[in-house]
PDB file of C-alpha atoms in Angstrom:
ATOM      1  CA  VAL A 270     135.626 120.511 128.132  1.00 94.00           C
ATOM      2  CA  LEU A 271     136.010 117.743 130.895  1.00 92.00           C
ATOM      3  CA  GLY A 272     134.088 119.764 133.427  1.00 93.00           C
ATOM      4  CA  THR A 273     131.190 120.048 131.053  1.00 92.00           C
ATOM      5  CA  CYS A 274     131.244 116.496 129.795  1.00 93.00           C
ATOM      6  CA  ALA A 275     131.464 115.166 133.448  1.00 92.00           C
ATOM      7  CA  ARG A 276     127.896 116.633 133.973  1.00 92.00           C
ATOM      8  CA  PHE A 277     126.578 114.241 131.149  1.00 89.00           C
ATOM      9  CA  ALA A 278     128.685 111.121 131.416  1.00 88.00           C
ATOM     10  CA  ARG A 279     127.783 108.290 133.819  1.00 87.00           C
ATOM     11  CA  ASP A 280     131.224 106.864 134.319  1.00 89.00           C
ATOM     12  CA  ARG A 281     134.920 107.518 133.442  1.00 93.00           C
ATOM     13  CA  GLN A 282     134.731 105.442 130.177  1.00 92.00           C
ATOM     14  CA  GLN A 283     131.803 107.664 128.846  1.00 91.00           C
ATOM     15  CA  LEU A 284     133.632 110.664 130.044  1.00 93.00           C
ATOM     16  CA  ASP A 285     136.792 109.845 128.081  1.00 93.00           C
ATOM     17  CA  ASP A 286     134.664 108.955 124.979  1.00 92.00           C
ATOM     18  CA  LEU A 287     132.698 112.148 125.101  1.00 94.00           C
ATOM     19  CA  ALA A 288     135.574 114.256 125.570  1.00 94.00           C
ATOM     20  CA  GLN A 289     137.385 112.681 122.593  1.00 95.00           C
ATOM     21  CA  GLU A 290     134.473 113.251 120.467  1.00 95.00           C
ATOM     22  CA  VAL A 291     134.291 116.932 121.454  1.00 95.00           C
ATOM     23  CA  PHE A 292     137.968 117.408 120.394  1.00 96.00           C
ATOM     24  CA  LEU A 293     137.403 115.462 117.111  1.00 96.00           C
ATOM     25  CA  ARG A 294     134.452 117.560 116.396  1.00 95.00           C
ATOM     26  CA  ALA A 295     136.445 120.726 117.092  1.00 94.00           C
ATOM     27  CA  TRP A 296     139.193 119.655 114.910  1.00 95.00           C
ATOM     28  CA  ARG A 297     136.903 118.966 111.956  1.00 94.00           C
ATOM     29  CA  LYS A 298     134.879 122.160 112.539  1.00 92.00           C
ATOM     30  CA  LEU A 299     137.823 124.432 113.053  1.00 90.00           C
ATOM     31  CA  GLN A 300     137.275 126.108 109.666  1.00 89.00           C
ATOM     32  CA  SER A 301     133.765 127.121 110.810  1.00 86.00           C
ATOM     33  CA  PHE A 302     135.214 129.305 113.787  1.00 85.00           C
ATOM     34  CA  ARG A 303     134.604 132.717 112.645  1.00 85.00           C
ATOM     35  CA  ALA A 304     136.320 134.599 115.565  1.00 83.00           C
ATOM     36  CA  ASP A 305     133.204 136.814 116.112  1.00 87.00           C
ATOM     37  CA  ALA A 306     133.413 135.528 119.722  1.00 84.00           C
ATOM     38  CA  PRO A 307     136.266 134.035 121.779  1.00 89.00           C
ATOM     39  CA  PHE A 308     137.291 130.684 120.909  1.00 91.00           C
ATOM     40  CA  GLU A 309     136.322 129.462 124.283  1.00 93.00           C
ATOM     41  CA  HIS A 310     132.692 130.292 123.782  1.00 92.00           C
ATOM     42  CA  TRP A 311     132.797 128.363 120.521  1.00 92.00           C
ATOM     43  CA  LEU A 312     134.384 125.330 122.000  1.00 94.00           C
ATOM     44  CA  ALA A 313     131.849 125.566 125.114  1.00 94.00           C
ATOM     45  CA  ARG A 314     128.962 125.586 122.605  1.00 93.00           C
ATOM     46  CA  LEU A 315     130.266 122.713 120.715  1.00 94.00           C
ATOM     47  CA  THR A 316     130.874 120.769 123.829  1.00 95.00           C
ATOM     48  CA  VAL A 317     127.249 121.187 125.033  1.00 96.00           C
ATOM     49  CA  THR A 318     125.802 120.338 121.622  1.00 94.00           C
ATOM     50  CA  THR A 319     127.972 117.107 121.540  1.00 95.00           C
ATOM     51  CA  CYS A 320     126.932 116.100 125.070  1.00 94.00           C
ATOM     52  CA  TYR A 321     123.191 116.647 123.986  1.00 94.00           C
ATOM     53  CA  ASP A 322     123.790 114.522 120.928  1.00 93.00           C
ATOM     54  CA  PHE A 323     125.399 111.905 123.151  1.00 91.00           C
ATOM     55  CA  LEU A 324     122.256 111.901 125.525  1.00 89.00           C
ATOM     56  CA  ARG A 325     119.971 111.463 122.441  1.00 89.00           C
ATOM     57  CA  ARG A 326     122.157 108.463 121.184  1.00 86.00           C
ATOM     58  CA  GLU A 327     122.097 106.976 124.754  1.00 80.00           C
ATOM     59  CA  LYS A 328     118.249 107.345 125.038  1.00 77.00           C
ATOM     60  CA  ARG A 329     117.746 105.613 121.659  1.00 70.00           C
ATOM     61  CA  HIS A 330     119.987 102.680 122.608  1.00 67.00           C
ATOM     62  CA  ARG A 331     118.708 102.179 125.931  1.00 65.00           C
ATOM     63  CA  ALA A 332     116.110  99.502 126.324  1.00 55.00           C
ATOM     64  CA  PRO A 333     112.598 100.794 127.160  1.00 58.00           C
ATOM     65  CA  ALA A 334     111.444 100.107 130.555  1.00 55.00           C
ATOM     66  CA  THR A 335     108.810  97.394 130.864  1.00 56.00           C
ATOM     67  CA  CYS A 336     105.955  97.564 133.176  1.00 54.00           C
ATOM     68  CA  ARG A 337     104.183  94.311 134.157  1.00 58.00           C
ATOM     69  CA  VAL A 338     100.849  94.425 135.507  1.00 60.00           C
ATOM     70  CA  TYR A 339      99.746  91.334 137.362  1.00 59.00           C
ATOM     71  CA  PRO A 340      96.057  90.584 137.862  1.00 60.00           C
ATOM     72  CA  ASP A 341      94.753  90.655 141.396  1.00 55.00           C
TER      73      ASP A 341
END
């Protein structure tokens, strides 16, 4: 989980927050695990989905870049 989250987080604080969110989601969704595939695959998929959700939230909250055009 930490290895995957490290690819998406920019610093240690974000990494910790992201990993904690993954484990909270795993705990809440544990009843949805059907055992069709190994638990590790289910957790890996949940981790990647959580990381993508994190990136979407970051993109929304980030201020848009402004481009100023100065006349010649």
